[in-house]
Amino acid sequence: MSDSDFREGLLSINLKAIADNYLDLVGRLGTGTRCGAVVKADAYGLGMAHIVPALYAQGCRDFFVATQAEGQRLRSALGEDVNIVILTGVRPGAELECARAGLIPTLFTLEQLRRWVEIREQLQLEAPCALKVDSGMTRLGLSPEEFELLLKDRPLLEAADVQILLSHLACADEPLHPQNQIQLRQFREASDRLRELCPDILLSLANSSGIFLGEDYHFDIVRPGSALYGLNPVPGSENPMRPTVTLGLPIVQKRYVSQPRAVGYGATQEIPGNSWLAVARGGYADGIMRSQGGRGRGWAHGRPLPIIGRISMDSTTFDISGLNKEERDSINSIEILNEQLTVDEVAGYAGTIGYEVLTSLGHRYDRRYIKG
Ligand SMILES: *Cc1c(COP(=O)(O)O)cnc(C)c1O
C-alpha cells in the first residue's frame, strides 16, 4: 500500500501474527493444558470483534473479558461451544442477567458466592462460576481466611457450581522474583484442598509471562493476553512473539528551518539551523503518549526519526534531517509503531508499559485488519 492511500493515521492489525502468537503459546503447553485468550478492553484496544474469530479459528474456546458488558458483546457473537469468563466479578443485581447470558463470572467474596447460589436456586439455572483466590497479589480474590470458611461450608460450595479456580501472578514477568514460587505454592495448596471436595474443578494461574515460568505454572487453562498482541512476555530476553501492529501517521507539513528554533508548546526543545521537520497528524488524543515528547521516535525509510518537542493533542513533530532529499520528498507518512519500533520500545520512551500503549490507541485512525 502506498503512503498516500490514507489521510488519517493508519492502524494495521495483523490477525495472522496474532493467530501465530496463539499457536506459539499452544506449542509451549502440555496436551493437558488449554490455551485461553484474554480479550478484555476490546482485545487490548485492537478490536475484539476481529480478533476473537481469528483465535476461535485456531481452536481457542476459553475467552476472558473484564466486564459483563464485554462478555455480553462477545456472547452475542459466539456459539455455545465457548466459555466466556468475566474476570472482575458480577455487579450486585446483575447476577440473573449474567447467568442467563451464559457468562461465567469470577467471584471473589463469600457474599458474591451466596448471591450466585440464590439466583441459581431461584431460577433452577445451570450456571457455573469461577472462583478467584488471592495467592499473594493482594488484588482480587478470597483471602486465605475466607477460603478456609468456604471449605467448611460444603453446601455453599456445592451449590455454587465452581467450574474454574483462578489466581493471578503479580511478578510473572520477573522470573527470578521469589513471589512467583510463593504464589505457586499458595495456589497449589488451595487447589489441592478444593479438589478434595470438587474433583472436576479446572485450575488457572498463568497469564502470558506465567506461561514462560514453566510447566509447573500451566495447570489446566492459561490466560494469555499481552503475548497474543505481540508484547514481550520475557522482558530482558529476545521477544519470542510476533509484532502485530503498525501505526503510520500522515505528514501534514514538511518544513525547512534555516536558523536554530525551539519547537512546539513550551519551546522545550531547540533544533539547530539547516534542519528539516515533518509535522504529522496524530497526538496525545490518539494515544501517542505525551511523555514521549523529546524522547520517542518515528520510523521511515528504515531509519528512526526523533520526536522533537512536546507532543500536541493532534500532531507530533519529527526531525527528518537524517533523510536525504529524495527520501524526504517521497515520504507522506511516518510510522510510530512497526516491526522495528515495537510497542514495548515505545512504552519505554513514554515511561510506561506496552499494555498502556495498546489500550490507549485512539479512535481516529483508519483501521485495517491483515489476514494473510
Ligand atoms: C489481564 C489479565 C490476564 C492477562 O494478562 P497478560 O499479562 O496480558 O497476559 C490474565 N489474568 C487476569 C486475571 C488478568 O486480569
Coordinates of C-alpha atoms and ligand atoms in Angstrom, one line a residue:
M1 CA 0.0 0.0 0.0
S2 CA 1.3 3.4 -0.8
D3 CA 1.5 6.1 1.9
S4 CA -0.9 8.3 0.1
D5 CA -3.6 5.7 0.4
F6 CA -4.7 7.2 3.7
R7 CA -5.3 10.6 5.1
E8 CA -5.9 9.6 8.7
G9 CA -3.4 7.7 10.7
L10 CA -3.5 4.1 9.6
L11 CA -3.5 1.4 12.3
S12 CA -2.8 -2.0 10.7
I13 CA -3.5 -5.0 12.9
N14 CA -2.1 -8.3 11.7
L15 CA -4.5 -11.1 12.6
K16 CA -2.2 -13.7 11.1
A17 CA 0.5 -12.6 13.6
I18 CA -2.0 -12.8 16.4
A19 CA -3.0 -16.3 15.3
D20 CA 0.6 -17.3 15.1
N21 CA 1.3 -16.0 18.6
Y22 CA -1.6 -18.1 19.8
L23 CA -0.2 -21.2 18.2
D24 CA 3.2 -20.4 19.5
L25 CA 1.8 -20.3 23.1
V26 CA -0.2 -23.5 22.5
G27 CA 3.1 -25.2 21.4
R28 CA 4.6 -24.4 24.8
L29 CA 1.9 -26.2 26.7
G30 CA 1.4 -29.8 27.5
T31 CA -1.5 -31.6 26.0
G32 CA -3.5 -31.4 29.3
T33 CA -3.5 -27.6 29.2
R34 CA -5.9 -25.4 27.3
C35 CA -4.8 -22.1 26.0
G36 CA -7.4 -19.4 26.6
A37 CA -7.3 -15.8 25.4
V38 CA -7.7 -12.6 27.4
V39 CA -9.7 -10.1 25.2
K40 CA -10.7 -7.5 27.7
A41 CA -10.6 -3.8 26.9
D42 CA -11.6 -4.6 23.3
A43 CA -8.7 -7.1 22.9
Y44 CA -6.2 -4.6 24.4
G45 CA -7.5 -1.9 22.1
L46 CA -7.0 -3.9 18.9
G47 CA -10.6 -4.9 18.2
M48 CA -12.3 -7.9 19.9
A49 CA -14.7 -8.3 17.0
H50 CA -11.9 -9.2 14.6
I51 CA -9.5 -10.9 17.0
V52 CA -11.9 -13.3 18.7
P53 CA -12.9 -15.0 15.4
A54 CA -9.2 -15.3 14.4
L55 CA -8.4 -17.0 17.7
Y56 CA -11.5 -19.2 17.6
A57 CA -10.3 -20.4 14.2
Q58 CA -7.1 -21.6 15.9
G59 CA -9.1 -23.6 18.4
C60 CA -9.4 -21.1 21.3
R61 CA -12.6 -21.9 23.3
D62 CA -11.9 -20.0 26.5
F63 CA -12.2 -16.2 26.4
F64 CA -11.6 -13.9 29.3
V65 CA -13.1 -10.4 29.5
A66 CA -13.1 -7.8 32.2
T67 CA -16.7 -6.7 32.4
Q68 CA -20.1 -8.1 31.9
A69 CA -20.8 -5.7 29.0
E70 CA -17.7 -7.0 27.2
G71 CA -18.9 -10.6 27.9
Q72 CA -22.4 -9.9 26.6
R73 CA -21.0 -8.4 23.4
L74 CA -18.8 -11.4 22.9
R75 CA -21.6 -13.9 23.8
S76 CA -23.9 -12.5 21.1
A77 CA -21.1 -13.1 18.5
L78 CA -20.2 -16.7 19.6
G79 CA -21.9 -20.0 19.9
E80 CA -22.4 -22.2 23.0
D81 CA -19.1 -24.0 22.5
V82 CA -17.1 -21.3 24.1
N83 CA -16.6 -20.3 27.7
I84 CA -16.7 -16.6 28.4
V85 CA -15.3 -15.7 31.8
I86 CA -15.7 -12.3 33.3
L87 CA -12.6 -11.5 35.4
T88 CA -14.0 -8.8 37.6
G89 CA -17.0 -10.5 39.1
V90 CA -20.6 -9.6 38.7
R91 CA -22.3 -6.4 39.7
P92 CA -24.8 -7.0 42.6
G93 CA -28.2 -7.2 40.9
A94 CA -26.8 -8.3 37.6
E95 CA -26.4 -12.0 38.5
L96 CA -29.5 -13.1 36.7
E97 CA -28.6 -11.3 33.5
C98 CA -25.1 -12.8 33.7
A99 CA -26.4 -16.4 34.3
R100 CA -29.0 -16.1 31.6
A101 CA -26.4 -15.0 29.1
G102 CA -24.3 -18.0 29.9
L103 CA -21.4 -15.9 31.2
I104 CA -19.1 -17.3 33.8
P105 CA -18.4 -14.6 36.5
T106 CA -15.3 -14.8 38.5
L107 CA -16.4 -14.5 42.1
F108 CA -14.1 -13.4 44.9
T109 CA -16.1 -12.9 48.0
L110 CA -18.3 -15.2 50.0
E111 CA -21.1 -12.7 49.7
Q112 CA -20.9 -13.0 45.9
L113 CA -21.0 -16.8 46.1
R114 CA -24.1 -16.7 48.3
R115 CA -25.9 -14.4 45.9
W116 CA -24.9 -16.6 43.0
V117 CA -26.3 -19.6 44.7
E118 CA -29.6 -17.8 45.5
I119 CA -30.1 -16.9 41.8
R120 CA -29.3 -20.4 40.7
E121 CA -31.7 -21.9 43.1
Q122 CA -34.5 -19.4 42.4
L123 CA -34.2 -20.0 38.7
Q124 CA -33.1 -23.5 38.5
L125 CA -30.4 -22.4 36.2
E126 CA -27.3 -24.4 35.2
A127 CA -24.9 -21.6 35.8
P128 CA -21.3 -22.3 36.6
C129 CA -19.0 -19.7 38.1
A130 CA -15.3 -19.2 38.5
L131 CA -13.7 -18.6 41.9
K132 CA -10.7 -16.5 42.5
V133 CA -8.3 -16.9 45.4
D134 CA -5.7 -14.4 46.3
S135 CA -2.4 -16.3 46.3
G136 CA -0.3 -13.2 47.1
M137 CA -1.0 -10.4 44.7
T138 CA -3.5 -8.8 47.1
R139 CA -5.8 -7.5 44.5
L140 CA -9.0 -9.6 43.8
G141 CA -9.6 -13.0 45.4
L142 CA -10.7 -14.7 48.6
S143 CA -8.2 -14.2 51.4
P144 CA -6.8 -17.4 53.0
E145 CA -9.2 -16.8 55.9
E146 CA -12.2 -16.5 53.6
F147 CA -11.1 -19.6 51.7
E148 CA -11.0 -21.6 54.9
L149 CA -14.6 -20.5 55.7
L150 CA -15.6 -21.6 52.2
L151 CA -14.1 -25.0 52.6
K152 CA -16.1 -25.5 55.7
D153 CA -19.3 -24.5 54.0
R154 CA -19.9 -27.6 51.9
P155 CA -23.5 -26.7 50.9
L156 CA -22.4 -23.3 49.6
L157 CA -19.5 -24.8 47.7
E158 CA -21.6 -27.5 46.1
A159 CA -24.5 -25.2 45.2
A160 CA -22.2 -22.6 43.6
D161 CA -21.1 -24.9 40.8
V162 CA -17.5 -23.6 40.7
Q163 CA -16.0 -24.7 37.4
I164 CA -12.7 -22.9 37.5
L165 CA -10.4 -21.8 40.3
L166 CA -8.3 -18.8 39.3
S167 CA -5.5 -16.8 40.8
H168 CA -3.2 -14.2 39.3
L169 CA 0.6 -13.7 39.4
A170 CA 2.0 -10.4 40.5
C171 CA 5.5 -10.8 39.2
A172 CA 5.4 -13.3 36.4
D173 CA 7.4 -11.0 34.1
E174 CA 10.3 -11.3 36.6
P175 CA 11.2 -15.0 36.5
L176 CA 13.6 -14.8 39.4
H177 CA 11.3 -12.9 41.7
P178 CA 10.6 -15.0 44.8
Q179 CA 7.0 -14.0 44.8
N180 CA 6.4 -16.4 41.9
Q181 CA 7.3 -19.5 43.9
I182 CA 5.4 -18.3 46.9
Q183 CA 2.2 -17.8 44.8
L184 CA 2.6 -21.1 43.1
R185 CA 2.8 -22.8 46.5
Q186 CA -0.2 -20.9 47.8
F187 CA -2.2 -21.8 44.7
R188 CA -1.3 -25.4 44.8
E189 CA -2.2 -25.7 48.4
A190 CA -5.6 -24.0 47.9
S191 CA -6.4 -26.0 44.7
D192 CA -5.4 -29.4 46.3
R193 CA -7.8 -28.7 49.2
L194 CA -10.6 -27.6 46.9
R195 CA -10.1 -30.6 44.6
E196 CA -10.7 -32.9 47.5
L197 CA -14.2 -31.5 47.6
C198 CA -14.7 -30.7 43.9
P199 CA -12.5 -33.0 41.9
D200 CA -13.5 -31.7 38.5
I201 CA -12.6 -28.1 39.0
L202 CA -10.2 -26.6 36.5
L203 CA -7.2 -24.6 37.6
S204 CA -5.9 -21.5 36.0
L205 CA -2.9 -19.4 37.2
A206 CA -0.7 -18.2 34.4
N207 CA -1.0 -15.0 32.3
S208 CA 1.3 -14.5 29.3
S209 CA 4.5 -14.3 31.3
G210 CA 3.4 -17.1 33.6
I211 CA 3.4 -19.5 30.7
F212 CA 7.2 -18.8 30.4
L213 CA 7.8 -19.6 34.0
G214 CA 7.5 -23.3 33.1
E215 CA 5.1 -26.2 33.2
D216 CA 4.5 -26.0 36.9
Y217 CA 2.6 -22.8 36.3
H218 CA 0.4 -24.1 33.5
F219 CA -2.3 -26.2 35.2
D220 CA -5.5 -26.7 33.2
I221 CA -6.1 -23.3 31.4
V222 CA -3.6 -20.5 30.8
R223 CA -4.8 -16.9 30.3
P224 CA -2.5 -15.0 28.0
G225 CA -3.4 -11.5 26.8
S226 CA -0.4 -9.3 26.0
A227 CA 1.7 -12.0 24.3
L228 CA -1.0 -12.6 21.8
Y229 CA -0.8 -9.0 20.8
G230 CA 3.0 -9.1 20.5
L231 CA 4.2 -7.7 23.8
N232 CA 7.3 -9.4 25.1
P233 CA 6.3 -11.9 27.9
V234 CA 10.0 -12.3 28.8
P235 CA 11.4 -8.7 29.3
G236 CA 15.1 -8.6 29.1
S237 CA 15.3 -11.5 26.7
E238 CA 14.5 -11.6 23.0
N239 CA 10.8 -11.3 22.3
P240 CA 9.5 -14.7 21.1
M241 CA 6.2 -13.2 19.9
R242 CA 5.5 -11.6 16.5
P243 CA 4.7 -7.9 16.5
T244 CA 1.1 -7.3 15.5
V245 CA 0.6 -3.6 14.9
T246 CA 1.8 -0.9 12.5
L247 CA 0.8 2.6 13.0
G248 CA 1.5 5.3 10.3
L249 CA 0.8 9.0 10.8
P250 CA 0.2 11.1 7.7
I251 CA 2.5 14.1 7.3
V252 CA 0.6 17.3 7.1
Q253 CA 3.5 19.7 6.7
K254 CA 7.2 19.4 6.0
R255 CA 9.3 22.4 6.7
Y256 CA 12.9 23.6 6.4
V257 CA 14.2 25.5 9.4
S258 CA 17.2 27.7 8.5
Q259 CA 18.1 29.1 11.9
P260 CA 18.1 27.4 15.4
R261 CA 14.5 27.3 16.6
A262 CA 12.5 26.0 19.5
V263 CA 9.8 23.6 18.5
G264 CA 6.3 23.2 19.9
Y265 CA 4.4 24.1 23.1
G266 CA 6.6 25.5 25.9
A267 CA 9.5 25.9 23.5
T268 CA 11.1 23.0 25.3
Q269 CA 13.5 21.7 22.6
E270 CA 15.6 23.5 20.1
I271 CA 16.8 22.2 16.8
P272 CA 19.9 23.5 15.0
G273 CA 19.7 25.6 11.9
N274 CA 19.5 23.8 8.5
S275 CA 17.1 21.2 9.8
W276 CA 14.0 19.6 8.2
L277 CA 10.9 18.9 10.3
A278 CA 7.8 16.9 9.5
V279 CA 4.6 17.6 11.4
A280 CA 2.4 14.5 11.4
R281 CA -1.3 14.2 12.3
G282 CA -1.8 12.2 15.5
G283 CA -1.2 13.4 19.0
Y284 CA -1.9 12.5 22.6
A285 CA -5.6 12.5 21.9
D286 CA -4.8 9.5 19.6
G287 CA -2.9 7.7 22.3
I288 CA 0.6 9.0 21.3
M289 CA 1.8 9.4 24.9
R290 CA 2.7 13.0 25.7
S291 CA 5.5 11.7 27.9
Q292 CA 7.3 10.6 24.7
G293 CA 7.9 14.3 23.7
G294 CA 11.6 14.9 23.0
R295 CA 12.4 11.2 23.7
G296 CA 10.4 9.0 21.3
R297 CA 10.9 8.4 17.7
G298 CA 9.2 7.6 14.4
W299 CA 10.3 5.5 11.6
A300 CA 10.6 6.0 7.8
H301 CA 12.9 4.6 5.1
G302 CA 14.3 2.1 7.6
R303 CA 15.6 4.8 9.9
P304 CA 14.5 6.2 13.2
L305 CA 13.4 9.9 13.3
P306 CA 13.4 11.7 16.6
I307 CA 10.2 13.2 18.0
I308 CA 11.0 16.9 18.6
G309 CA 9.5 19.0 21.4
R310 CA 6.2 18.3 23.1
I311 CA 3.5 16.2 21.5
S312 CA 0.3 18.1 20.9
M313 CA -3.2 16.9 21.1
D314 CA -3.5 16.3 17.3
S315 CA 0.0 16.4 16.0
T316 CA 3.6 15.3 16.5
T317 CA 6.7 16.8 15.1
F318 CA 9.6 14.8 13.8
D319 CA 13.2 15.7 12.8
I320 CA 13.6 14.3 9.4
S321 CA 17.0 15.9 8.7
G322 CA 18.5 12.4 8.7
L323 CA 16.8 11.6 5.4
N324 CA 18.3 12.5 2.1
K325 CA 16.5 14.9 -0.3
E326 CA 14.9 12.1 -2.3
E327 CA 13.7 10.3 0.8
R328 CA 12.4 13.5 2.3
D329 CA 10.5 14.4 -0.8
S330 CA 8.9 11.0 -1.1
I331 CA 7.6 10.3 2.4
N332 CA 3.9 11.0 3.1
S333 CA 3.8 9.3 6.5
I334 CA 5.9 8.3 9.5
E335 CA 5.4 5.1 11.3
I336 CA 5.3 5.3 15.1
L337 CA 4.8 1.6 15.6
N338 CA 6.1 -1.2 13.4
E339 CA 8.2 -4.3 13.5
Q340 CA 11.4 -2.3 14.3
L341 CA 9.7 0.2 16.6
T342 CA 7.8 -2.1 18.8
V343 CA 5.1 -1.3 21.3
D344 CA 7.5 -2.3 24.1
E345 CA 10.1 0.1 22.8
V346 CA 7.6 3.0 22.5
A347 CA 6.4 2.2 26.1
G348 CA 10.0 2.7 27.2
Y349 CA 10.2 6.1 25.7
A350 CA 6.8 7.0 27.2
G351 CA 7.8 5.7 30.7
T352 CA 5.0 3.2 30.7
I353 CA 4.3 -0.4 29.7
G354 CA 3.2 -1.8 26.3
Y355 CA -0.3 -2.6 27.8
E356 CA -0.9 1.0 28.3
V357 CA 0.3 2.0 24.8
L358 CA -2.0 -0.6 23.2
T359 CA -5.1 0.2 25.2
S360 CA -4.6 3.9 24.7
L361 CA -4.6 3.7 20.9
G362 CA -7.1 6.3 19.7
H363 CA -10.3 6.1 17.7
R364 CA -9.5 8.4 14.9
Y365 CA -7.3 6.0 13.0
D366 CA -8.4 4.1 9.9
R367 CA -8.0 0.5 10.9
R368 CA -7.0 -2.3 8.6
Y369 CA -7.0 -5.9 9.6
I370 CA -4.5 -8.1 7.8
K371 CA -5.4 -11.7 7.4
G372 CA -2.8 -13.2 5.1
Ligands
LIG1 C1 -5.3 -9.2 32.1 C2 -5.3 -10.5 32.8 C3 -4.6 -11.5 32.2 C4 -3.7 -11.4 31.0 O1 -2.5 -10.9 31.4 P1 -1.3 -10.7 30.3 O2 -0.2 -10.3 31.1 O3 -1.8 -9.6 29.4 O4 -1.1 -12.0 29.6 C5 -4.7 -12.8 32.9 N1 -5.4 -12.9 34.0 C6 -6.0 -11.9 34.6 C7 -6.8 -12.1 35.9 C8 -6.0 -10.6 34.0 O5 -6.6 -9.6 34.7

